[in-house]
Structure formats: C-alpha cells, structure tokens
PDB file of C-alpha atoms in Angstrom:
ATOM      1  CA  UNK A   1     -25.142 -83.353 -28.888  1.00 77.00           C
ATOM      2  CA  UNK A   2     -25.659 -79.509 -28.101  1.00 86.00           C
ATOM      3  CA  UNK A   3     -22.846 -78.459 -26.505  1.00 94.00           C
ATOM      4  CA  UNK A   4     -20.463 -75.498 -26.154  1.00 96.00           C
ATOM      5  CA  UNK A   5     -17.040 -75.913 -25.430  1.00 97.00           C
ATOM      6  CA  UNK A   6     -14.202 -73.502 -24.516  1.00 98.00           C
ATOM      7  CA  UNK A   7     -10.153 -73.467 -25.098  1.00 98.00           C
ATOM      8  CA  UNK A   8      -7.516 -71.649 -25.693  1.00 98.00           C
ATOM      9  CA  UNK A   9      -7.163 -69.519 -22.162  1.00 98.00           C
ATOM     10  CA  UNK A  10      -3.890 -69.728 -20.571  1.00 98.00           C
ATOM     11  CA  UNK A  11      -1.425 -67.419 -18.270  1.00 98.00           C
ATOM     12  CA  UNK A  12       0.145 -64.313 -20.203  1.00 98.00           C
ATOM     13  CA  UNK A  13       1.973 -61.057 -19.248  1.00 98.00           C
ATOM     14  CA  UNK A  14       0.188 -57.448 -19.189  1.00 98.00           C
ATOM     15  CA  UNK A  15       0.216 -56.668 -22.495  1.00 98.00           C
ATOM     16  CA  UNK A  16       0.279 -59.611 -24.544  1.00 98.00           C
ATOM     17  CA  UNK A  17      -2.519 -61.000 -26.604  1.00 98.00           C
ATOM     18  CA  UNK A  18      -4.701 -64.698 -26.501  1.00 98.00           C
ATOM     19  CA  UNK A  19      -7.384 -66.169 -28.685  1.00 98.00           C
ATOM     20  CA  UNK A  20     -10.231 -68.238 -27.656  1.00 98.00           C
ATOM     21  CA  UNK A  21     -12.356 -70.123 -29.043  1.00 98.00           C
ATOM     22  CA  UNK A  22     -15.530 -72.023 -28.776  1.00 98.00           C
ATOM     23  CA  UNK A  23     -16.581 -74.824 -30.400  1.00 97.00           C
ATOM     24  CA  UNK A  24     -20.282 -74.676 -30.418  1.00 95.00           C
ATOM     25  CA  UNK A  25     -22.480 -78.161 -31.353  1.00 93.00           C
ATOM     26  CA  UNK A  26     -26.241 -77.653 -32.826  1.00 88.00           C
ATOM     27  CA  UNK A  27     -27.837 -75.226 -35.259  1.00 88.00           C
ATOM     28  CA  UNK A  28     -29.303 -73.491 -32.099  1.00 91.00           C
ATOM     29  CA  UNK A  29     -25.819 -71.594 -32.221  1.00 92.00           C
ATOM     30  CA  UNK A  30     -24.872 -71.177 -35.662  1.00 90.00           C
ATOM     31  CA  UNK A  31     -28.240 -69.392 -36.663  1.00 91.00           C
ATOM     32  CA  UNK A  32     -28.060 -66.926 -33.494  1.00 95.00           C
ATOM     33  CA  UNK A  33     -26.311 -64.171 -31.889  1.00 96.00           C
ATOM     34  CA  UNK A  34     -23.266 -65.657 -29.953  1.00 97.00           C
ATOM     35  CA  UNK A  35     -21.738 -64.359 -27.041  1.00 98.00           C
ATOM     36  CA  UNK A  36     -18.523 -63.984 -24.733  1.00 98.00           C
ATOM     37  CA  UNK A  37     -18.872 -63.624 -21.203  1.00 98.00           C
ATOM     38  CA  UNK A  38     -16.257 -63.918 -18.179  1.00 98.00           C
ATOM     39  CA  UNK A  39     -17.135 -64.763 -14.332  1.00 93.00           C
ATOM     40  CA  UNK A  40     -15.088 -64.489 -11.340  1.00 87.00           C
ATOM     41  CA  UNK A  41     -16.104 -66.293  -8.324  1.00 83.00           C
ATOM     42  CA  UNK A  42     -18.659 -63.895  -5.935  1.00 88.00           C
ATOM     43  CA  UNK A  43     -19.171 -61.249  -9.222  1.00 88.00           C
ATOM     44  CA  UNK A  44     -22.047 -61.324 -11.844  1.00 90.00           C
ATOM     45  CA  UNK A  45     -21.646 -62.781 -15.003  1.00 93.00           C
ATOM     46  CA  UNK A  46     -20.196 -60.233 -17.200  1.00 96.00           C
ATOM     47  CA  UNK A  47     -21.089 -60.028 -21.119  1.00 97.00           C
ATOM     48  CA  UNK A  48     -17.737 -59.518 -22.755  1.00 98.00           C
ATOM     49  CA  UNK A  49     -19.084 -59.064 -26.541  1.00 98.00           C
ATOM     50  CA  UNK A  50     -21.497 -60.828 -29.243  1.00 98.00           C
ATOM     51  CA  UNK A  51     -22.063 -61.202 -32.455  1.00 97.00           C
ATOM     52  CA  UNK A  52     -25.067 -61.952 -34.638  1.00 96.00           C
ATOM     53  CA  UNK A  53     -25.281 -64.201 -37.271  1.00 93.00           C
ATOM     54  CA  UNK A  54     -24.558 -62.215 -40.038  1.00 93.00           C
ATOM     55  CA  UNK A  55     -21.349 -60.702 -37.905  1.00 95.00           C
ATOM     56  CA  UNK A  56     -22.436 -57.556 -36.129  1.00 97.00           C
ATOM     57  CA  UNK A  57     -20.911 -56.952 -32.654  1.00 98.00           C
ATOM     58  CA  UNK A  58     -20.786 -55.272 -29.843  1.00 98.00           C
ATOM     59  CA  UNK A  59     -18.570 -54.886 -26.764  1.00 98.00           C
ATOM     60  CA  UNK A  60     -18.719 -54.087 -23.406  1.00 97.00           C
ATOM     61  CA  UNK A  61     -16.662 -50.690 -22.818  1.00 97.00           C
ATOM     62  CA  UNK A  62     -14.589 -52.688 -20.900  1.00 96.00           C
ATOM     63  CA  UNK A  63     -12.621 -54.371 -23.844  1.00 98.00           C
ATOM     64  CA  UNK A  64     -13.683 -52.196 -26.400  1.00 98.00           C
ATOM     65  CA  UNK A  65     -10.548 -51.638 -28.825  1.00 98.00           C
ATOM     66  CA  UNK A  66      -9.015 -54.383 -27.557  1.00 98.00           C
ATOM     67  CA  UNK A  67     -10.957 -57.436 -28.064  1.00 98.00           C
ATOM     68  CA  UNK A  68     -12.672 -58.737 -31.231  1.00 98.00           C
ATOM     69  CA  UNK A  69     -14.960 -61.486 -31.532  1.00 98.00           C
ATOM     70  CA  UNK A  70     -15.764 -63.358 -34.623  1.00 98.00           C
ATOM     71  CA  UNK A  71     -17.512 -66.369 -36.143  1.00 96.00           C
ATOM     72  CA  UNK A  72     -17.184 -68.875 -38.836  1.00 94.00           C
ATOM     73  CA  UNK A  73     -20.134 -70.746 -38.924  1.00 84.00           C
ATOM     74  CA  UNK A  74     -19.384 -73.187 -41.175  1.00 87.00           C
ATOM     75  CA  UNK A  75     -16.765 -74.546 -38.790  1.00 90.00           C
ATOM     76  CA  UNK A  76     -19.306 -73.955 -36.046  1.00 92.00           C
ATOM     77  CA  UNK A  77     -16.434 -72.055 -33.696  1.00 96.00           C
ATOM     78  CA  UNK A  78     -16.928 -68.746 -32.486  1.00 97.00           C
ATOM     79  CA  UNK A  79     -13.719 -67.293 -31.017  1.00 98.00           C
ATOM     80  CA  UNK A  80     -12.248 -63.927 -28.804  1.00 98.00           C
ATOM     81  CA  UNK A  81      -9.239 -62.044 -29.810  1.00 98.00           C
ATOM     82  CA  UNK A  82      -7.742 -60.737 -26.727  1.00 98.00           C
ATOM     83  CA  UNK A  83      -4.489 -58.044 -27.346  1.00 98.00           C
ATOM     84  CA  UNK A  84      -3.698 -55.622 -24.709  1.00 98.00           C
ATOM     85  CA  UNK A  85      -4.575 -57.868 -21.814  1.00 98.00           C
ATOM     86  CA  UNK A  86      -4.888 -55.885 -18.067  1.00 98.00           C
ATOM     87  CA  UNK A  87      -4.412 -58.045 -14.761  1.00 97.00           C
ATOM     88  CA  UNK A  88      -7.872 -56.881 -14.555  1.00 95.00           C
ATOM     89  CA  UNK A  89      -8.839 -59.382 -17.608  1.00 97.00           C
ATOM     90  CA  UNK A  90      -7.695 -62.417 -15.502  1.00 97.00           C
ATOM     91  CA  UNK A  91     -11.454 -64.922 -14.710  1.00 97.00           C
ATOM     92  CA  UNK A  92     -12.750 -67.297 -16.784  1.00 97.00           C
ATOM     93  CA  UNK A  93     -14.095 -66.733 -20.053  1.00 98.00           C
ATOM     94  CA  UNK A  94     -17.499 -68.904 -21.569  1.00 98.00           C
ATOM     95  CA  UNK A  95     -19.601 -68.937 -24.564  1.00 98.00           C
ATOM     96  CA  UNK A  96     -23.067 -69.345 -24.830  1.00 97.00           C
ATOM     97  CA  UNK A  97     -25.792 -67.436 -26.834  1.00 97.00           C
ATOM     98  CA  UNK A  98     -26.863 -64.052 -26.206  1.00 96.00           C
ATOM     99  CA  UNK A  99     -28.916 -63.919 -22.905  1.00 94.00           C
ATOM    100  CA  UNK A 100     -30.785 -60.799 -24.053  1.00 93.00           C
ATOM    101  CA  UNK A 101     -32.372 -62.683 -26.549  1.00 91.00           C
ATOM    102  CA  UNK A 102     -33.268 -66.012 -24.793  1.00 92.00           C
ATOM    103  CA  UNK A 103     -33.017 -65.339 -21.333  1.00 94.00           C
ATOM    104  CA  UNK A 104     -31.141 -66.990 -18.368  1.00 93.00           C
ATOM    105  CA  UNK A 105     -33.072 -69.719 -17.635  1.00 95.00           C
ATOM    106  CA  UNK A 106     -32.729 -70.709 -21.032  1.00 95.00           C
ATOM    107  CA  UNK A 107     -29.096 -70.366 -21.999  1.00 95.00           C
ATOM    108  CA  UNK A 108     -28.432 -71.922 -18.339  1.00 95.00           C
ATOM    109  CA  UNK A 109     -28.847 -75.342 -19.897  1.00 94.00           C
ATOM    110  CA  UNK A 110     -25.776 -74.848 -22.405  1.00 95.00           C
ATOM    111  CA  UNK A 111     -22.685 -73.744 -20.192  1.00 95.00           C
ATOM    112  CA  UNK A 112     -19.747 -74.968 -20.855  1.00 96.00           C
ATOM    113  CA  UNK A 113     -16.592 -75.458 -18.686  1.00 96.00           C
ATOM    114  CA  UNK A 114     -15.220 -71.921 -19.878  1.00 97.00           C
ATOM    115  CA  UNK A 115     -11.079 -71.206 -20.514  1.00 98.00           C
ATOM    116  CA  UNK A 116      -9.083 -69.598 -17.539  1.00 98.00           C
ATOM    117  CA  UNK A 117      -7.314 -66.606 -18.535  1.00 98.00           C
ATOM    118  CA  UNK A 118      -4.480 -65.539 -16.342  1.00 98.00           C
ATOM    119  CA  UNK A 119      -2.712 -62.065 -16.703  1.00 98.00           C
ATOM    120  CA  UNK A 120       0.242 -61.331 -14.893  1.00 98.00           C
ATOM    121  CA  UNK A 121       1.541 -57.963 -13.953  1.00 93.00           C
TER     122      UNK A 121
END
C-alpha cells in the first residue's frame, strides 16, 4: 500500500517544542525529496520544508531556525522538529513529496490525514 501517514501533532504553549512524524509506505518516498506542508481552512497550502534523499533541506522563512526536518529511510519515517512554536504555527501539518518536482495533480493522490498542531498563547 502507498500511503503517507501523519502523528504526533497535539496542543502546546507558545514556546514549547513538538515532533512529527510521517510514516511514509512505497519506494516512491524513500528515493525522493520529502516534504512538510501545513493548511488552514480558506489559505493555500503552505510548504513548510523538504528534504532530498541524500538529506539536503530547505525551509520556508517562516520556520527557518526553528524547525528541522529529517529522514531515516530505512525506517521509511520522515519527521518535523518544531521548538519555538508561535500561535501563528497552529493548522494542520501533512507530508507528501515535493510538489515542485512532481506536480499537484500528482502528489494529490497521496495525502494523508495530516497532525493538528495547536499553540496556545
């Protein structure tokens, strides 16, 4: 089954840290750049941060210094370290591979249910 699936969201205070991660089924993930986005309801789909195969990243300016995405690919999980978290952080967060690469209507067939994250003031 190729599937991603998201965890590890959850309610926090400004300030505090999370980690999420994303268990991602099918070689289609492990051997390409990997991707964290967030969505809230009316906005477009925000990309958060990737990371290529062989671990190079990038972030939006957004979260830049205080979110770090990695992989282990021989667990198949990619996951988000969140520290520093603003009110401004609060949507929910999905994986899916990097749409600059494939495209929308092509990554639109893997979306998972994504992991709420809730920051409080």
């Amino acid at each position: 089954q190729v599937r991603l699936v998201e965890s590890g969201g959850g309610l926090v205070q400004a300030g505090g840290s999370l980690r999420l991660s994303c268990a991602a089924s099918g070689s289609i993930f492990r051997i390409n750049t990997m991707a964290w986005y967030r969505q809230t309801p009316g906005k477009e789909r925000e990309l958060v941060a990737t990371i290529t195969s062989g671990g190079d990243t990038n972030y939006a300016d957004s979260v830049k210094g205080r979110f770090t995405i990695s992989r282990d690919n021989a667990e198949n999980t990619v996951y988000l370290q969140m520290t520093s978290l603003k009110p401004e952080d609060t949507t929910v967060y999905y994986c899916n591979l990097d749409v600059s690469r494939f495209g929308r209507s092509f990554i639109n067939k893997y979306w998972g249910q994504g992991t709420q994250v809730t920051v409080s003031s």
